């Protein structure tokens, strides 16, 4: 069976997103979510924080699966809208992370550096995939 990758940028973005989902879930379960067990936080607040955390994990996983699928599509015009939509969502996510952090405690903006750089690189790969020129007739696509 021959599988043709039409857009390596989407494939890389998809792999990144799946890895981000895994690391987000792992970081939440091992470091962040256990901190919510302090007595000063109500059960309702804990519940909201936990489901919001897991929504982001699920979004990353869905984005990853979709970009991996999109990387095999030969007609890029059919998937460009979805790619732009995800770029928009990720850009808004980054703006929220930075603005809320700056508003709450500007000195902790450096703590968002790794996440911010990861999102920027991820978005860059998606945009490279969106703007990638179609292959000329006669040139073969990569196969696995």
Short mmCIF file of C-alpha atoms in Angstrom, two decimals:
data_model
loop_
_atom_site.label_atom_id
_atom_site.label_comp_id
_atom_site.label_asym_id
_atom_site.label_seq_id
_atom_site.Cartn_x
_atom_site.Cartn_y
_atom_site.Cartn_z
CA UNK A 1 0.00 0.00 0.00
CA UNK A 2 1.39 3.38 -1.04
CA UNK A 3 0.49 6.45 1.01
CA UNK A 4 1.32 9.81 -0.55
CA UNK A 5 2.01 12.81 1.64
CA UNK A 6 0.92 15.92 -0.24
CA UNK A 7 1.81 18.45 2.45
CA UNK A 8 4.69 17.75 4.82
CA UNK A 9 4.03 20.99 6.71
CA UNK A 10 0.57 19.74 7.68
CA UNK A 11 2.04 16.37 8.63
CA UNK A 12 4.61 18.03 10.91
CA UNK A 13 1.91 20.32 12.38
CA UNK A 14 -0.27 17.26 13.02
CA UNK A 15 2.54 15.40 14.77
CA UNK A 16 3.26 18.51 16.86
CA UNK A 17 -0.41 18.79 17.85
CA UNK A 18 -0.62 15.13 18.92
CA UNK A 19 2.57 15.58 20.96
CA UNK A 20 1.17 18.80 22.46
CA UNK A 21 -1.99 16.91 23.45
CA UNK A 22 0.06 14.20 25.15
CA UNK A 23 2.35 16.63 26.98
CA UNK A 24 -0.58 18.85 27.97
CA UNK A 25 -2.42 15.87 29.46
CA UNK A 26 0.72 14.61 31.20
CA UNK A 27 1.63 18.03 32.60
CA UNK A 28 -1.94 18.51 33.82
CA UNK A 29 -2.16 15.15 35.53
CA UNK A 30 1.31 15.28 37.08
CA UNK A 31 1.82 18.94 37.99
CA UNK A 32 -1.11 21.30 37.53
CA UNK A 33 -4.31 19.47 38.42
CA UNK A 34 -3.04 17.99 41.72
CA UNK A 35 -2.50 21.58 42.92
CA UNK A 36 -6.27 22.05 42.77
CA UNK A 37 -6.74 19.74 45.71
CA UNK A 38 -6.00 22.56 48.15
CA UNK A 39 -8.89 23.29 50.45
CA UNK A 40 -9.29 26.96 49.50
CA UNK A 41 -10.62 26.12 46.03
CA UNK A 42 -14.26 25.09 45.77
CA UNK A 43 -15.28 21.87 44.06
CA UNK A 44 -17.05 23.88 41.35
CA UNK A 45 -13.88 25.83 40.56
CA UNK A 46 -11.84 22.61 40.48
CA UNK A 47 -14.33 21.02 38.12
CA UNK A 48 -14.33 23.98 35.74
CA UNK A 49 -10.53 24.17 35.71
CA UNK A 50 -10.23 20.42 35.07
CA UNK A 51 -12.67 20.34 32.18
CA UNK A 52 -11.17 23.44 30.58
CA UNK A 53 -7.74 21.80 30.87
CA UNK A 54 -9.03 18.62 29.22
CA UNK A 55 -10.85 20.58 26.50
CA UNK A 56 -7.52 22.06 25.42
CA UNK A 57 -5.96 18.59 25.45
CA UNK A 58 -8.81 17.23 23.32
CA UNK A 59 -8.62 20.18 20.91
CA UNK A 60 -4.91 19.58 20.39
CA UNK A 61 -5.56 15.90 19.70
CA UNK A 62 -8.36 16.65 17.21
CA UNK A 63 -6.22 19.29 15.47
CA UNK A 64 -3.38 16.79 15.23
CA UNK A 65 -5.49 14.03 13.75
CA UNK A 66 -7.04 16.46 11.27
CA UNK A 67 -3.69 17.87 10.14
CA UNK A 68 -2.29 14.38 9.67
CA UNK A 69 -5.36 13.52 7.57
CA UNK A 70 -5.11 16.85 5.70
CA UNK A 71 -1.45 16.14 4.85
CA UNK A 72 -2.59 13.30 2.58
CA UNK A 73 -5.18 15.36 0.68
CA UNK A 74 -4.07 16.25 -2.83
CA UNK A 75 -6.66 19.02 -3.32
CA UNK A 76 -5.42 21.69 -0.92
CA UNK A 77 -8.31 24.04 -1.65
CA UNK A 78 -10.62 21.65 0.20
CA UNK A 79 -8.68 21.88 3.46
CA UNK A 80 -7.34 25.45 3.47
CA UNK A 81 -10.37 26.90 5.24
CA UNK A 82 -9.99 24.41 8.11
CA UNK A 83 -6.28 25.23 8.34
CA UNK A 84 -6.97 28.99 8.49
CA UNK A 85 -9.65 28.39 11.13
CA UNK A 86 -7.19 26.45 13.30
CA UNK A 87 -4.55 29.18 12.81
CA UNK A 88 -7.14 31.70 14.00
CA UNK A 89 -8.02 29.62 17.07
CA UNK A 90 -4.37 29.09 17.98
CA UNK A 91 -3.61 32.80 17.52
CA UNK A 92 -6.49 33.75 19.80
CA UNK A 93 -5.34 31.11 22.30
CA UNK A 94 -1.88 32.70 22.35
CA UNK A 95 -3.31 36.20 22.75
CA UNK A 96 -5.46 35.02 25.67
CA UNK A 97 -2.51 33.29 27.34
CA UNK A 98 -0.31 36.37 27.03
CA UNK A 99 -2.93 38.98 27.89
CA UNK A 100 -4.37 37.15 30.91
CA UNK A 101 -0.86 36.44 32.19
CA UNK A 102 0.20 40.06 31.66
CA UNK A 103 -2.94 41.35 33.36
CA UNK A 104 -2.68 39.00 36.34
CA UNK A 105 1.09 39.05 36.86
CA UNK A 106 3.29 40.60 34.16
CA UNK A 107 6.42 39.28 35.85
CA UNK A 108 5.32 35.72 35.06
CA UNK A 109 5.19 36.30 31.30
CA UNK A 110 8.53 34.53 31.03
CA UNK A 111 6.78 31.40 32.31
CA UNK A 112 4.72 31.38 29.11
CA UNK A 113 7.79 31.44 26.85
CA UNK A 114 7.89 27.71 26.02
CA UNK A 115 4.15 27.56 25.29
CA UNK A 116 4.30 30.75 23.26
CA UNK A 117 7.24 29.59 21.14
CA UNK A 118 5.56 26.21 20.58
CA UNK A 119 2.35 27.86 19.38
CA UNK A 120 4.25 30.24 17.07
CA UNK A 121 6.23 27.36 15.51
CA UNK A 122 3.05 25.28 15.18
CA UNK A 123 1.21 28.17 13.48
CA UNK A 124 4.20 28.80 11.21
CA UNK A 125 4.15 25.19 9.95
CA UNK A 126 0.42 25.46 9.28
CA UNK A 127 0.86 28.73 7.35
CA UNK A 128 3.75 27.21 5.37
CA UNK A 129 1.40 24.35 4.51
CA UNK A 130 -1.38 26.72 3.48
CA UNK A 131 0.89 28.81 1.27
CA UNK A 132 2.85 25.90 -0.19
CA UNK A 133 2.82 25.96 -3.98
CA UNK A 134 1.17 22.97 -5.69
CA UNK A 135 3.58 20.45 -7.17
CA UNK A 136 4.20 20.72 -10.88
CA UNK A 137 2.98 17.95 -13.16
CA UNK A 138 5.65 15.32 -13.56
CA UNK A 139 7.09 15.72 -10.07
CA UNK A 140 6.23 12.87 -7.79
CA UNK A 141 4.97 13.25 -4.24
CA UNK A 142 6.68 11.54 -1.34
CA UNK A 143 5.45 8.04 -0.66
CA UNK A 144 5.70 5.73 2.30
#
